[in-house]
Amino acid sequence: MVGKQQWLHNVLQRFPALNARLQQLTPREKVILRGAGAVLVVAVLYVVFWQPLQHGISQRSAQVEAQQQLLQWVRENTGRYQSVASGVRGNTPTASITGSLTERITRLASVLEIEVTRLQPQADSLVVVIDHVPFEALLKLLEAAEQQAGLTIEQLDVTAANQPGEVRVRRLQVKL
C-alpha cells in the first residue's frame, strides 16, 4: 500500500494542475473517483487479457472438436478401407454368379432391370455400353459385378444423360 501511495504521490507531483483539482474534490467525490478507477482497471484487464484468452480457448475447443470428428470418421472408415485394400490384393469373395463375362453381365443387368445397349468382347475383357440408366442402378451394377460376379472393373466412362438422375455409360470395361 505504501508503494501505491508513493507512486500516486510521484504522479501528482508531475501534474500540479491534476493535484490541485484532486485536492478540491470532496471526500464523496474522491470515493466515486476511486471506484471509477477500479472499474476502469477491471475493464482494461478484461479487454486486454481475459477476452483474448477466452476467444483463443473457444477457437482451440472448436479445433479439437473438428479433429475428434475427423478421428471418428477415420476410425469408422478404416475397416472399409482395409476390406477394399484386401480385395485389391486378391482376397475377393468367390463369385456367386458364374459363366462367361457376357453371361455374368447379362444376368446382372436383367436382375437390376438395366437395358444394355452393346456388349463388345476385347481380348480377356468385355466392354459394356448403356445408353441411359439411373445412377443408383449403375452403382448397384458395379457393386454386384465385383461382389457377386467376381469381376474387376478396369475402366469406366460415364456422362450425364438428358433426364435428372440418369447417366450414360459410354464405356464400362470389366474382366474376370
Short mmCIF file of N, CA, C and O in Angstrom, two decimals, residues 77-92 146-147:
data_model
loop_
_atom_site.label_atom_id
_atom_site.label_comp_id
_atom_site.label_asym_id
_atom_site.label_seq_id
_atom_site.Cartn_x
_atom_site.Cartn_y
_atom_site.Cartn_z
N ASN A 77 -14.16 -45.50 -41.03
CA ASN A 77 -13.89 -45.88 -42.41
C ASN A 77 -12.63 -46.72 -42.59
O ASN A 77 -12.36 -47.17 -43.70
N THR A 78 -11.87 -46.93 -41.54
CA THR A 78 -10.66 -47.74 -41.65
C THR A 78 -11.01 -49.17 -42.04
O THR A 78 -10.34 -49.77 -42.88
N GLY A 79 -12.05 -49.71 -41.46
CA GLY A 79 -12.47 -51.07 -41.79
C GLY A 79 -12.85 -51.20 -43.25
O GLY A 79 -12.48 -52.16 -43.92
N ARG A 80 -13.58 -50.21 -43.75
CA ARG A 80 -13.95 -50.22 -45.17
C ARG A 80 -12.71 -50.17 -46.05
O ARG A 80 -12.59 -50.91 -47.02
N TYR A 81 -11.79 -49.30 -45.71
CA TYR A 81 -10.57 -49.18 -46.49
C TYR A 81 -9.78 -50.48 -46.48
O TYR A 81 -9.30 -50.93 -47.52
N GLN A 82 -9.66 -51.08 -45.30
CA GLN A 82 -8.89 -52.32 -45.21
C GLN A 82 -9.56 -53.44 -45.99
O GLN A 82 -8.88 -54.25 -46.62
N SER A 83 -10.89 -53.50 -45.98
CA SER A 83 -11.57 -54.55 -46.74
C SER A 83 -11.40 -54.32 -48.24
O SER A 83 -11.20 -55.26 -48.99
N VAL A 84 -11.45 -53.07 -48.66
CA VAL A 84 -11.24 -52.77 -50.08
C VAL A 84 -9.80 -53.07 -50.45
O VAL A 84 -9.52 -53.67 -51.50
N ALA A 85 -8.85 -52.69 -49.60
CA ALA A 85 -7.44 -52.93 -49.89
C ALA A 85 -7.15 -54.43 -49.94
O ALA A 85 -6.40 -54.89 -50.80
N SER A 86 -7.77 -55.20 -49.06
CA SER A 86 -7.54 -56.65 -49.10
C SER A 86 -8.19 -57.25 -50.34
O SER A 86 -7.68 -58.20 -50.91
N GLY A 87 -9.32 -56.68 -50.79
CA GLY A 87 -9.95 -57.15 -52.02
C GLY A 87 -9.08 -56.86 -53.22
O GLY A 87 -9.00 -57.64 -54.15
N VAL A 88 -8.37 -55.75 -53.20
CA VAL A 88 -7.48 -55.41 -54.30
C VAL A 88 -6.31 -56.37 -54.35
O VAL A 88 -5.81 -56.71 -55.41
N ARG A 89 -5.88 -56.86 -53.20
CA ARG A 89 -4.77 -57.79 -53.15
C ARG A 89 -5.14 -59.19 -53.59
O ARG A 89 -4.32 -60.08 -53.59
N GLY A 90 -6.39 -59.42 -53.92
CA GLY A 90 -6.78 -60.73 -54.43
C GLY A 90 -7.62 -61.54 -53.48
O GLY A 90 -7.91 -62.69 -53.74
N ASN A 91 -8.04 -60.97 -52.38
CA ASN A 91 -8.86 -61.69 -51.42
C ASN A 91 -10.34 -61.47 -51.69
O ASN A 91 -11.13 -61.32 -50.78
N THR A 92 -10.73 -61.40 -52.94
CA THR A 92 -12.13 -61.17 -53.28
C THR A 92 -12.95 -62.40 -52.96
O THR A 92 -12.46 -63.53 -53.05
N GLU A 146 -18.59 -56.69 -58.96
CA GLU A 146 -17.40 -57.02 -58.17
C GLU A 146 -17.71 -58.08 -57.11
O GLU A 146 -16.98 -59.05 -56.96
N GLN A 147 -18.80 -57.88 -56.37
CA GLN A 147 -19.09 -58.74 -55.22
C GLN A 147 -19.68 -60.10 -55.62
O GLN A 147 -19.27 -61.12 -55.10
#
